[in-house]
Amino acid sequence: MRRTGIFFAYYQGERLKDFPEVLDGLLGKINVLYYDAVYSSRNGLYYLEPISEQLLLKVHSQNMVEEVKHTGDYEAALYSVGGAVQAAEEIRQGNIDNAFVFTSFGDHHAGKNFYGGICYFNGAAIAISMLKEKGTRRFAIVDTDSHHGDGTRDIFSRDGSVLHVCFCHQDYSDNYNKVDIQIPYHTTDEAYLAKMKQVFIPRVEAFKPEYIFWEYGYDTTSGEYGDKGISRDCHIRLAELVKGVADKVCEGRLIAILCGGSRRDVATYTIPRIIATLAELSNRF
Ligand SMILES: [Zn+2]
Ligand SMILES: [Zn+2]
C-alpha cells in the first residue's frame, strides 16, 4: 500500500472551505501522512513549511520575486509552492510514496520572469530544480488544467530532461519532450481519458522519469470557468491512470498539485477521492 502525504495550508477563498474537515475519513489511515501549515499536532503528524527565497531564485528572477512581495500574497505563495517542494523531499527521503499538494497561488502560469492567473511561483519547477541538485535526472509533468501551462513550458522549454505533456487548446510537440494535446470544448469523459491513455501514458513509459508531477486543475469540469464538458468522476479516473503509470515506471513517485478550478462542490467531491486513489483506499465518501 502506498504512503500518501497531504500538504495543506489554510488559504482564503471559497473552493477549499470544506477542507481539511472533509478529509477526516482519510487522516486516520496509517498510510496517510498529513502535513499542516498551522497545526503541527493534528494527528500528531507533520508541519508544512514555507519555501525560502533562496529556493525561489533557482527558478524565478529576482525582479519577479520582488514584484510578488508587493502583491500582498507573498507569504501565502511561499506556502503554496512549499508544499510541492516538501512533498518532493519527503518522497526522495522515502518517508512517503506520493502526495497531494493543496495550493492557492500556484502553479503552472508562473514562468521564469512572469506570473499570471494568480500563479505567482511554480512549485513543480522549484521541486524539480531541488531534486536535480540532489541527483535526479528525469521528470515528467502532466497538466490536466483546462488552460495551457505557459509558465511551466517557459521554464523547461529547452530542457529535454523534463517531459511536459499539457492538455489544453492546441496540438504541439517538439524535440525537447514538450507536448500539447488539444482538448475541444464539449468533449466527453471517454474521449479525454482516451487521450491520456493514447498520448501521455506511452510517452511516459518510453521516457522513464524518476518522478511524475500532475498539475491537477479541475476547471475543465462542466459548469466551471474552463469548462471542457467532463464530469467530476472523470478526474478520479484520471487519477487512477496517472497513479497507474507512476507505479509502473517510477515506483509510484507522484506529486499531484492543485491548479485551477473554482467550485467548492467539485473540490469537495474530487480531492478526497483522488487522495484515496493515491493511497489505495476505498473512495466511497
Ligand atoms: Zn486553468
Ligand atoms: Zn498546453
Tab-separated table of N, CA and C in Angstrom, residues 65-143:
chain	number	residue	atom	x	y	z
A	65	VAL	N	10.381	38.054	-8.050
A	65	VAL	CA	10.178	37.801	-6.618
A	65	VAL	C	9.860	39.115	-5.912
A	66	GLU	N	10.583	40.176	-6.265
A	66	GLU	CA	10.328	41.492	-5.644
A	66	GLU	C	8.920	41.978	-5.969
A	67	GLU	N	8.480	41.759	-7.204
A	67	GLU	CA	7.115	42.174	-7.585
A	67	GLU	C	6.067	41.444	-6.761
A	68	VAL	N	6.256	40.135	-6.593
A	68	VAL	CA	5.260	39.355	-5.848
A	68	VAL	C	5.211	39.808	-4.388
A	69	LYS	N	6.349	40.264	-3.855
A	69	LYS	CA	6.360	40.754	-2.469
A	69	LYS	C	5.388	41.914	-2.278
A	70	HIS	N	5.095	42.632	-3.370
A	70	HIS	CA	4.195	43.784	-3.266
A	70	HIS	C	2.735	43.451	-3.537
A	71	THR	N	2.430	42.192	-3.788
A	71	THR	CA	1.035	41.832	-4.100
A	71	THR	C	0.191	41.619	-2.843
A	72	GLY	N	0.843	41.403	-1.713
A	72	GLY	CA	0.095	41.063	-0.510
A	72	GLY	C	-0.116	39.566	-0.358
A	73	ASP	N	0.247	38.795	-1.363
A	73	ASP	CA	0.044	37.342	-1.326
A	73	ASP	C	1.356	36.577	-1.175
A	74	TYR	N	2.432	37.291	-0.936
A	74	TYR	CA	3.756	36.663	-0.969
A	74	TYR	C	3.869	35.494	0.012
A	75	GLU	N	3.439	35.723	1.248
A	75	GLU	CA	3.623	34.674	2.255
A	75	GLU	C	2.795	33.435	1.908
A	76	ALA	N	1.546	33.663	1.491
A	76	ALA	CA	0.691	32.525	1.101
A	76	ALA	C	1.308	31.786	-0.086
A	77	ALA	N	1.910	32.549	-1.000
A	77	ALA	CA	2.539	31.919	-2.169
A	77	ALA	C	3.723	31.040	-1.738
A	78	LEU	N	4.426	31.441	-0.695
A	78	LEU	CA	5.552	30.639	-0.210
A	78	LEU	C	5.077	29.290	0.342
A	79	TYR	N	3.901	29.303	0.983
A	79	TYR	CA	3.332	28.032	1.453
A	79	TYR	C	2.842	27.198	0.271
A	80	SER	N	2.251	27.885	-0.701
A	80	SER	CA	1.670	27.194	-1.856
A	80	SER	C	2.743	26.366	-2.568
A	81	VAL	N	3.906	26.960	-2.818
A	81	VAL	CA	4.962	26.203	-3.500
A	81	VAL	C	5.767	25.367	-2.510
A	82	GLY	N	5.757	25.765	-1.256
A	82	GLY	CA	6.470	24.990	-0.235
A	82	GLY	C	5.951	23.567	-0.153
A	83	GLY	N	4.647	23.392	-0.351
A	83	GLY	CA	4.059	22.049	-0.286
A	83	GLY	C	4.647	21.131	-1.345
A	84	ALA	N	4.805	21.647	-2.555
A	84	ALA	CA	5.342	20.818	-3.651
A	84	ALA	C	6.791	20.436	-3.378
A	85	VAL	N	7.550	21.400	-2.878
A	85	VAL	CA	8.970	21.145	-2.610
A	85	VAL	C	9.124	20.140	-1.461
A	86	GLN	N	8.328	20.351	-0.426
A	86	GLN	CA	8.422	19.440	0.729
A	86	GLN	C	7.950	18.036	0.354
A	87	ALA	N	6.910	17.961	-0.469
A	87	ALA	CA	6.425	16.645	-0.921
A	87	ALA	C	7.542	15.912	-1.663
A	88	ALA	N	8.229	16.633	-2.549
A	88	ALA	CA	9.315	16.016	-3.317
A	88	ALA	C	10.422	15.524	-2.385
A	89	GLU	N	10.756	16.321	-1.401
A	89	GLU	CA	11.822	15.947	-0.476
A	89	GLU	C	11.411	14.751	0.394
A	90	GLU	N	10.163	14.734	0.842
A	90	GLU	CA	9.696	13.597	1.647
A	90	GLU	C	9.699	12.304	0.829
A	91	ILE	N	9.338	12.413	-0.439
A	91	ILE	CA	9.377	11.226	-1.304
A	91	ILE	C	10.831	10.806	-1.519
A	92	ARG	N	11.693	11.773	-1.784
A	92	ARG	CA	13.112	11.470	-2.014
A	92	ARG	C	13.724	10.736	-0.822
A	93	GLN	N	13.311	11.164	0.378
A	93	GLN	CA	13.865	10.540	1.583
A	93	GLN	C	13.196	9.208	1.921
A	94	GLY	N	12.154	8.866	1.171
A	94	GLY	CA	11.490	7.582	1.399
A	94	GLY	C	10.444	7.600	2.497
A	95	ASN	N	10.027	8.787	2.932
A	95	ASN	CA	9.018	8.865	4.001
A	95	ASN	C	7.599	8.669	3.484
A	96	ILE	N	7.362	9.047	2.233
A	96	ILE	CA	6.072	8.818	1.574
A	96	ILE	C	6.368	8.376	0.135
A	97	ASP	N	5.311	7.868	-0.543
A	97	ASP	CA	5.481	7.445	-1.945
A	97	ASP	C	4.911	8.464	-2.916
A	98	ASN	N	3.781	9.051	-2.532
A	98	ASN	CA	3.153	10.042	-3.409
A	98	ASN	C	2.502	11.116	-2.545
A	99	ALA	N	1.949	12.149	-3.205
A	99	ALA	CA	1.461	13.292	-2.422
A	99	ALA	C	0.359	14.036	-3.161
A	100	PHE	N	-0.492	14.679	-2.370
A	100	PHE	CA	-1.427	15.670	-2.910
A	100	PHE	C	-1.124	16.998	-2.225
A	101	VAL	N	-0.873	18.028	-3.041
A	101	VAL	CA	-0.483	19.341	-2.515
A	101	VAL	C	-1.598	20.347	-2.790
A	102	PHE	N	-2.147	20.918	-1.725
A	102	PHE	CA	-3.134	21.994	-1.873
A	102	PHE	C	-2.382	23.297	-2.141
A	103	THR	N	-2.896	24.067	-3.090
A	103	THR	CA	-2.284	25.359	-3.348
A	103	THR	C	-3.384	26.397	-3.460
A	104	SER	N	-2.985	27.626	-3.345
A	104	SER	CA	-3.903	28.704	-3.658
A	104	SER	C	-3.278	29.654	-4.655
A	105	PHE	N	-1.965	29.684	-4.697
A	105	PHE	CA	-1.257	30.639	-5.551
A	105	PHE	C	-0.197	29.951	-6.397
A	106	GLY	N	-0.546	28.876	-7.008
A	106	GLY	CA	0.356	28.191	-7.916
A	106	GLY	C	-0.481	27.587	-9.014
A	107	ASP	N	0.033	27.272	-10.092
A	107	ASP	CA	1.399	26.833	-10.202
A	107	ASP	C	1.874	27.066	-11.632
A	108	HIS	N	1.016	26.616	-12.582
A	108	HIS	CA	1.546	26.410	-13.941
A	108	HIS	C	1.618	27.669	-14.809
A	109	HIS	N	1.043	28.780	-14.356
A	109	HIS	CA	1.185	30.030	-15.129
A	109	HIS	C	2.391	30.856	-14.671
A	110	ALA	N	3.155	30.353	-13.727
A	110	ALA	CA	4.332	31.098	-13.266
A	110	ALA	C	5.561	30.661	-14.055
A	111	GLY	N	6.145	31.597	-14.799
A	111	GLY	CA	7.344	31.324	-15.577
A	111	GLY	C	8.575	31.878	-14.897
A	112	LYS	N	9.693	31.900	-15.641
A	112	LYS	CA	10.943	32.404	-15.050
A	112	LYS	C	10.799	33.842	-14.578
A	113	ASN	N	10.151	34.635	-15.425
A	113	ASN	CA	10.128	36.069	-15.150
A	113	ASN	C	8.735	36.659	-15.336
A	114	PHE	N	7.714	35.834	-15.196
A	114	PHE	CA	6.341	36.352	-15.280
A	114	PHE	C	5.404	35.477	-14.454
A	115	TYR	N	4.292	36.043	-14.067
A	115	TYR	CA	3.266	35.263	-13.386
A	115	TYR	C	1.912	35.732	-13.878
A	116	GLY	N	0.904	34.894	-13.641
A	116	GLY	CA	-0.431	35.252	-14.100
A	116	GLY	C	-1.442	34.281	-13.543
A	117	GLY	N	-2.722	34.648	-13.665
A	117	GLY	CA	-3.783	33.753	-13.208
A	117	GLY	C	-3.606	33.351	-11.752
A	118	ILE	N	-3.186	34.295	-10.927
A	118	ILE	CA	-2.805	34.106	-9.516
A	118	ILE	C	-1.867	32.909	-9.277
A	119	CYS	N	-1.081	32.568	-10.277
A	119	CYS	CA	0.019	31.621	-10.073
A	119	CYS	C	1.286	32.459	-9.918
A	120	TYR	N	1.739	32.639	-8.706
A	120	TYR	CA	2.907	33.508	-8.505
A	120	TYR	C	4.223	32.771	-8.738
A	121	PHE	N	4.311	31.581	-8.144
A	121	PHE	CA	5.541	30.799	-8.294
A	121	PHE	C	5.186	29.399	-8.763
A	122	ASN	N	6.165	28.689	-9.284
A	122	ASN	CA	5.912	27.389	-9.901
A	122	ASN	C	6.482	26.268	-9.022
A	123	GLY	N	5.607	25.687	-8.222
A	123	GLY	CA	6.043	24.680	-7.242
A	123	GLY	C	6.660	23.458	-7.886
A	124	ALA	N	6.067	22.981	-8.980
A	124	ALA	CA	6.625	21.796	-9.646
A	124	ALA	C	8.035	22.099	-10.141
A	125	ALA	N	8.214	23.277	-10.724
A	125	ALA	CA	9.536	23.625	-11.275
A	125	ALA	C	10.570	23.782	-10.157
A	126	ILE	N	10.172	24.370	-9.056
A	126	ILE	CA	11.129	24.555	-7.952
A	126	ILE	C	11.473	23.192	-7.338
A	127	ALA	N	10.475	22.331	-7.211
A	127	ALA	CA	10.739	20.986	-6.689
A	127	ALA	C	11.693	20.232	-7.620
A	128	ILE	N	11.484	20.368	-8.927
A	128	ILE	CA	12.365	19.691	-9.893
A	128	ILE	C	13.778	20.252	-9.793
A	129	SER	N	13.893	21.551	-9.641
A	129	SER	CA	15.222	22.151	-9.513
A	129	SER	C	15.939	21.615	-8.267
A	130	MET	N	15.198	21.491	-7.172
A	130	MET	CA	15.775	20.949	-5.936
A	130	MET	C	16.204	19.486	-6.142
A	131	LEU	N	15.322	18.691	-6.769
A	131	LEU	CA	15.634	17.269	-6.980
A	131	LEU	C	16.834	17.089	-7.907
A	132	LYS	N	16.946	17.963	-8.899
A	132	LYS	CA	18.093	17.880	-9.816
A	132	LYS	C	19.403	18.072	-9.064
A	133	GLU	N	19.401	19.035	-8.163
A	133	GLU	CA	20.632	19.282	-7.398
A	133	GLU	C	21.010	18.078	-6.552
A	134	LYS	N	19.992	17.248	-6.218
A	134	LYS	CA	20.273	16.075	-5.396
A	134	LYS	C	20.428	14.817	-6.237
A	135	GLY	N	20.545	14.983	-7.563
A	135	GLY	CA	20.946	13.858	-8.400
A	135	GLY	C	19.869	13.225	-9.258
A	136	THR	N	18.613	13.672	-9.143
A	136	THR	CA	17.563	13.105	-10.003
A	136	THR	C	17.695	13.705	-11.403
A	137	ARG	N	17.462	12.863	-12.418
A	137	ARG	CA	17.758	13.332	-13.768
A	137	ARG	C	16.562	13.478	-14.688
A	138	ARG	N	15.501	12.706	-14.460
A	138	ARG	CA	14.408	12.725	-15.448
A	138	ARG	C	13.054	12.906	-14.763
A	139	PHE	N	12.256	13.755	-15.366
A	139	PHE	CA	10.974	14.144	-14.763
A	139	PHE	C	9.891	14.181	-15.833
A	140	ALA	N	8.671	13.874	-15.414
A	140	ALA	CA	7.520	14.095	-16.299
A	140	ALA	C	6.515	14.976	-15.568
A	141	ILE	N	5.912	15.867	-16.311
A	141	ILE	CA	4.832	16.699	-15.782
A	141	ILE	C	3.630	16.500	-16.694
A	142	VAL	N	2.491	16.153	-16.110
A	142	VAL	CA	1.250	16.102	-16.889
A	142	VAL	C	0.316	17.166	-16.331
A	143	ASP	N	-0.268	17.940	-17.232
A	143	ASP	CA	-1.070	19.100	-16.829
A	143	ASP	C	-2.480	18.924	-17.377
